[in-house]
Amino acid sequence: MTTPLTIGRVEAYLHDRLERGPVHLTLIDPDKSPGAAAARIARGAVDLGSDVILLGGSTGISRDVMGAAAEAIKAAVDVPVVIFPEGATSLTPKADAVLFMSLLNSRNLDLVIRTHARAAPAVRKMGLEAIPLGYLVIAPGMRVGEVGQVDAVPRDDPEAAAGYALAAELLGMRLVYLEAGSGAPAPVPAPMVQAVRSALSVPLIVGGGIRSGDDARALLEAGAQLLVTGTITEEEGLGSGFRAILEEVRRARDA
Ligand code: 1GP
């Protein structure tokens, strides 16, 4: 039996959105904001223009907690709910898709491919859409850099980042994610985003440390196509910082 190589519904949705301009993803940690709390954040974020809800955190989120959050969010909003996994234990068929991501610059082969080998049969059995993604941690990397045992790409080495990103694309990954680490004091540097963007054909996601409209504008001007924010809503809710980021995404879309 063969499986046809078609892209799934969530990936098609992303491509459709990207035709119109940049995309914003709101990351919610269901351990910090379980069930109804996650749904409240999601509803507010989507009302302000966010396109996708990502569910994840850097510690092991149980399948039940992940499932309850996915269910509550799906009842509240009409955008895809996608798992941003830190391991196999948080996978649930209640989400619409999973970022099936290899941590490209980890020294731990489990995070590059071995966990995937163990989880892949379950993903297929759940019928969960898997979006193949190359995940690259840029300094400082924060907690994911530590837990992920990465050799973080130095902030002043855009060529190294471009090399990893292009290798991911040539390996067949259909998205590349540059991650400065959740709560990073500054996002991935714009020159690095520019270098990676000009090397790549597949869409580029950038996240970590995006706190203001200015941060978002600099990344969008450098070529980021999808922006992920998490900490800002945890710390400030859906206030002026979050609104300014969404405003920049909308402005770039309308330009
Ligand atoms: C983390 O890139 C995401 O994986 C979001 O980062 O929490 O800093 O917004 P922040």
Short mmCIF file of C-alpha atoms and ligand atoms in Angstrom, two decimals:
data_model
loop_
_atom_site.label_atom_id
_atom_site.label_comp_id
_atom_site.label_asym_id
_atom_site.label_seq_id
_atom_site.Cartn_x
_atom_site.Cartn_y
_atom_site.Cartn_z
CA MET A 1 0.00 0.00 0.00
CA THR A 2 1.28 3.44 -0.77
CA THR A 3 0.19 6.74 0.69
CA PRO A 4 -0.17 9.60 -1.77
CA LEU A 5 2.12 12.55 -1.10
CA THR A 6 -0.45 15.27 -0.63
CA ILE A 7 -0.33 18.09 1.86
CA GLY A 8 -2.86 18.10 4.66
CA ARG A 9 -5.58 20.60 5.49
CA VAL A 10 -3.60 22.68 7.95
CA GLU A 11 -0.61 23.00 5.65
CA ALA A 12 -2.95 23.97 2.81
CA TYR A 13 -4.51 26.60 5.10
CA LEU A 14 -1.04 27.99 5.87
CA HIS A 15 -0.18 28.21 2.18
CA ASP A 16 -3.47 29.91 1.48
CA ARG A 17 -2.81 32.48 4.21
CA LEU A 18 0.77 32.99 3.08
CA GLU A 19 -0.47 33.90 -0.40
CA ARG A 20 -1.98 36.97 1.25
CA GLY A 21 1.02 37.88 3.39
CA PRO A 22 2.59 37.01 6.71
CA VAL A 23 0.96 34.76 9.28
CA HIS A 24 0.86 35.01 13.08
CA LEU A 25 0.82 32.03 15.43
CA THR A 26 -0.11 32.34 19.10
CA LEU A 27 1.69 29.85 21.32
CA ILE A 28 -0.20 28.77 24.42
CA ASP A 29 1.24 26.53 27.14
CA PRO A 30 -1.70 24.40 28.37
CA ASP A 31 0.14 23.61 31.61
CA LYS A 32 0.05 27.32 32.44
CA SER A 33 -3.32 28.01 30.79
CA PRO A 34 -5.35 24.80 30.82
CA GLY A 35 -8.68 24.16 29.05
CA ALA A 36 -10.99 27.15 29.31
CA ALA A 37 -8.12 29.55 30.06
CA ALA A 38 -6.39 28.47 26.85
CA ALA A 39 -9.65 28.93 24.96
CA ARG A 40 -10.03 32.48 26.33
CA ILE A 41 -6.54 33.46 25.16
CA ALA A 42 -7.16 31.81 21.80
CA ARG A 43 -10.44 33.62 21.25
CA GLY A 44 -8.88 36.99 22.10
CA ALA A 45 -5.85 36.34 19.89
CA VAL A 46 -7.94 35.22 16.91
CA ASP A 47 -10.23 38.23 17.32
CA LEU A 48 -7.11 40.39 16.98
CA GLY A 49 -6.07 38.58 13.80
CA SER A 50 -3.88 35.65 14.86
CA ASP A 51 -4.08 32.84 12.28
CA VAL A 52 -3.10 29.68 14.17
CA ILE A 53 -3.03 28.46 17.77
CA LEU A 54 0.08 26.50 18.72
CA LEU A 55 -0.04 24.35 21.84
CA GLY A 56 3.21 23.56 23.57
CA GLY A 57 5.68 24.21 26.35
CA SER A 58 9.18 23.15 27.22
CA THR A 59 8.19 20.63 29.89
CA GLY A 60 6.30 17.38 29.37
CA ILE A 61 2.64 18.23 28.78
CA SER A 62 0.40 15.21 29.27
CA ARG A 63 -1.86 13.95 26.51
CA ASP A 64 -4.92 14.70 28.67
CA VAL A 65 -3.94 18.31 29.33
CA MET A 66 -3.07 18.81 25.67
CA GLY A 67 -6.31 17.14 24.56
CA ALA A 68 -8.50 19.21 26.91
CA ALA A 69 -6.89 22.45 25.72
CA ALA A 70 -7.22 21.48 22.05
CA GLU A 71 -10.86 20.58 22.53
CA ALA A 72 -11.70 23.81 24.38
CA ILE A 73 -9.89 25.95 21.81
CA LYS A 74 -11.53 24.23 18.86
CA ALA A 75 -14.93 24.89 20.40
CA ALA A 76 -14.01 28.58 20.76
CA VAL A 77 -12.27 29.49 17.50
CA ASP A 78 -12.22 28.52 13.88
CA VAL A 79 -8.47 28.48 13.20
CA PRO A 80 -6.21 25.40 13.23
CA VAL A 81 -4.90 24.12 16.57
CA VAL A 82 -1.42 22.71 16.10
CA ILE A 83 0.80 20.85 18.55
CA PHE A 84 4.29 22.26 19.02
CA PRO A 85 5.69 19.15 20.69
CA GLU A 86 8.57 18.72 23.12
CA GLY A 87 8.18 14.97 22.98
CA ALA A 88 5.82 12.19 21.98
CA THR A 89 3.76 12.13 25.18
CA SER A 90 1.74 15.25 24.36
CA LEU A 91 0.41 14.06 21.00
CA THR A 92 -3.37 13.97 20.79
CA PRO A 93 -5.77 13.41 17.90
CA LYS A 94 -7.86 16.28 19.29
CA ALA A 95 -5.51 18.79 17.64
CA ASP A 96 -5.60 19.45 13.91
CA ALA A 97 -1.91 18.84 13.24
CA VAL A 98 1.52 18.47 14.77
CA LEU A 99 4.70 20.25 13.79
CA PHE A 100 6.72 17.12 13.04
CA MET A 101 10.01 18.78 13.76
CA SER A 102 13.61 17.75 13.84
CA LEU A 103 15.82 19.80 16.17
CA LEU A 104 18.52 20.25 13.56
CA ASN A 105 21.35 21.44 15.79
CA SER A 106 20.82 19.15 18.76
CA ARG A 107 23.64 16.92 19.94
CA ASN A 108 20.98 14.47 21.10
CA LEU A 109 19.92 12.17 18.29
CA ASP A 110 16.63 11.49 20.08
CA LEU A 111 15.59 15.05 19.22
CA VAL A 112 16.91 14.88 15.68
CA ILE A 113 15.20 11.65 14.63
CA ARG A 114 14.93 8.84 17.22
CA THR A 115 11.86 10.14 19.10
CA HIS A 116 10.24 10.65 15.70
CA ALA A 117 10.88 7.05 14.77
CA ARG A 118 9.15 5.94 17.96
CA ALA A 119 6.24 8.38 17.58
CA ALA A 120 5.59 8.11 13.84
CA PRO A 121 3.38 4.98 13.98
CA ALA A 122 1.19 6.62 16.66
CA VAL A 123 0.91 9.82 14.62
CA ARG A 124 -0.21 7.83 11.59
CA LYS A 125 -2.66 5.79 13.67
CA MET A 126 -4.19 8.93 15.23
CA GLY A 127 -4.70 10.38 11.77
CA LEU A 128 -2.91 13.50 12.99
CA GLU A 129 -1.60 15.69 10.19
CA ALA A 130 2.19 15.89 10.46
CA ILE A 131 3.88 19.00 9.07
CA PRO A 132 7.57 18.30 8.43
CA LEU A 133 9.68 21.10 9.87
CA GLY A 134 13.34 21.87 10.45
CA TYR A 135 13.78 23.55 13.85
CA LEU A 136 16.96 25.51 14.42
CA VAL A 137 17.93 27.08 17.72
CA ILE A 138 19.82 30.37 17.55
CA ALA A 139 21.68 31.80 20.57
CA PRO A 140 20.75 32.39 23.34
CA GLY A 141 18.30 29.50 22.90
CA MET A 142 16.97 29.82 26.46
CA ARG A 143 15.37 26.70 27.93
CA VAL A 144 14.85 24.88 24.66
CA GLY A 145 18.56 25.35 23.97
CA GLU A 146 19.41 23.63 27.26
CA VAL A 147 16.79 20.90 27.19
CA GLY A 148 17.45 20.38 23.49
CA GLN A 149 21.21 20.05 24.06
CA VAL A 150 21.92 22.25 21.08
CA ASP A 151 25.03 23.70 19.60
CA ALA A 152 23.25 27.04 19.24
CA VAL A 153 23.96 28.93 16.04
CA PRO A 154 25.86 32.10 17.03
CA ARG A 155 23.87 35.28 16.41
CA ASP A 156 26.60 36.66 14.17
CA ASP A 157 26.75 33.63 11.87
CA PRO A 158 23.93 33.97 9.33
CA GLU A 159 25.74 31.66 6.88
CA ALA A 160 25.60 28.79 9.37
CA ALA A 161 21.85 29.33 9.84
CA ALA A 162 21.31 29.51 6.07
CA GLY A 163 23.25 26.26 5.63
CA TYR A 164 21.12 24.39 8.16
CA ALA A 165 17.91 25.84 6.73
CA LEU A 166 18.78 24.91 3.17
CA ALA A 167 19.83 21.42 4.25
CA ALA A 168 16.41 21.04 5.91
CA GLU A 169 14.70 22.08 2.69
CA LEU A 170 16.81 19.72 0.60
CA LEU A 171 15.92 16.92 3.03
CA GLY A 172 12.26 17.56 2.23
CA MET A 173 11.17 19.55 5.27
CA ARG A 174 8.43 21.95 4.25
CA LEU A 175 8.89 24.66 6.88
CA VAL A 176 11.96 26.04 8.64
CA TYR A 177 11.73 27.59 12.12
CA LEU A 178 14.41 29.90 13.53
CA GLU A 179 14.06 29.89 17.32
CA ALA A 180 15.85 32.32 19.65
CA GLY A 181 14.19 30.60 22.64
CA SER A 182 11.04 31.43 24.52
CA GLY A 183 11.56 34.59 26.56
CA ALA A 184 14.81 35.48 24.74
CA PRO A 185 15.94 39.04 25.43
CA ALA A 186 15.98 39.76 21.68
CA PRO A 187 14.59 37.96 18.63
CA VAL A 188 16.69 36.28 15.94
CA PRO A 189 18.81 39.04 14.32
CA ALA A 190 17.32 40.54 11.14
CA PRO A 191 20.47 39.92 9.00
CA MET A 192 20.23 36.22 9.86
CA VAL A 193 16.55 36.12 8.90
CA GLN A 194 17.46 37.83 5.64
CA ALA A 195 20.24 35.35 4.85
CA VAL A 196 18.01 32.35 5.58
CA ARG A 197 15.09 33.79 3.63
CA SER A 198 17.20 34.32 0.54
CA ALA A 199 18.52 30.75 0.71
CA LEU A 200 15.10 29.12 1.13
CA SER A 201 12.07 28.34 -1.02
CA VAL A 202 9.92 26.92 1.79
CA PRO A 203 8.21 29.25 4.30
CA LEU A 204 10.26 30.63 7.18
CA ILE A 205 8.94 30.80 10.76
CA VAL A 206 10.65 33.00 13.33
CA GLY A 207 10.01 32.96 17.07
CA GLY A 208 11.47 33.71 20.46
CA GLY A 209 11.76 37.14 22.09
CA ILE A 210 9.24 39.01 19.90
CA ARG A 211 7.81 41.61 22.32
CA SER A 212 6.87 44.67 20.31
CA GLY A 213 5.59 46.00 17.03
CA ASP A 214 9.14 47.13 16.23
CA ASP A 215 10.46 43.57 16.74
CA ALA A 216 7.76 42.21 14.45
CA ARG A 217 8.32 44.84 11.76
CA ALA A 218 12.10 44.25 11.66
CA LEU A 219 11.59 40.49 11.26
CA LEU A 220 8.88 40.87 8.62
CA GLU A 221 11.01 43.33 6.66
CA ALA A 222 13.89 40.85 6.84
CA GLY A 223 11.69 38.17 5.28
CA ALA A 224 10.07 36.22 8.11
CA GLN A 225 6.78 34.82 6.83
CA LEU A 226 5.32 33.36 10.01
CA LEU A 227 5.83 34.88 13.47
CA VAL A 228 5.33 32.98 16.71
CA THR A 229 4.72 34.73 20.02
CA GLY A 230 4.09 33.10 23.38
CA THR A 231 5.58 34.91 26.37
CA ILE A 232 3.97 38.24 25.61
CA THR A 233 0.45 36.90 26.12
CA GLU A 234 1.53 34.96 29.23
CA GLU A 235 3.05 38.07 30.78
CA GLU A 236 0.92 40.91 29.45
CA GLY A 237 -2.21 39.25 28.14
CA LEU A 238 -3.69 40.58 24.92
CA GLY A 239 -2.60 44.14 25.63
CA SER A 240 -0.82 46.82 23.63
CA GLY A 241 2.35 44.80 22.90
CA PHE A 242 0.42 41.89 21.40
CA ARG A 243 -1.87 44.25 19.48
CA ALA A 244 1.11 46.11 18.05
CA ILE A 245 2.60 42.84 16.77
CA LEU A 246 -0.68 41.87 15.12
CA GLU A 247 -0.94 45.37 13.67
CA GLU A 248 2.47 44.95 11.99
CA VAL A 249 1.42 41.59 10.55
CA ARG A 250 -1.75 43.17 9.18
CA ARG A 251 0.18 46.14 7.79
CA ALA A 252 2.63 43.83 5.99
CA ARG A 253 -0.33 41.85 4.61
CA ASP A 254 -2.01 44.98 3.28
CA ALA A 255 1.20 46.46 1.83
C1 1GP B 1 8.97 29.75 21.69
O1 1GP B 1 9.30 30.92 19.67
C2 1GP B 1 8.38 30.66 20.67
O2 1GP B 1 9.21 28.52 21.19
C3 1GP B 1 7.81 31.89 21.31
O3 1GP B 1 8.79 32.63 22.01
O4 1GP B 1 7.73 32.96 24.22
O5 1GP B 1 9.58 34.47 23.47
O6 1GP B 1 7.33 34.62 22.43
P1 1GP B 1 8.32 33.75 23.09
#
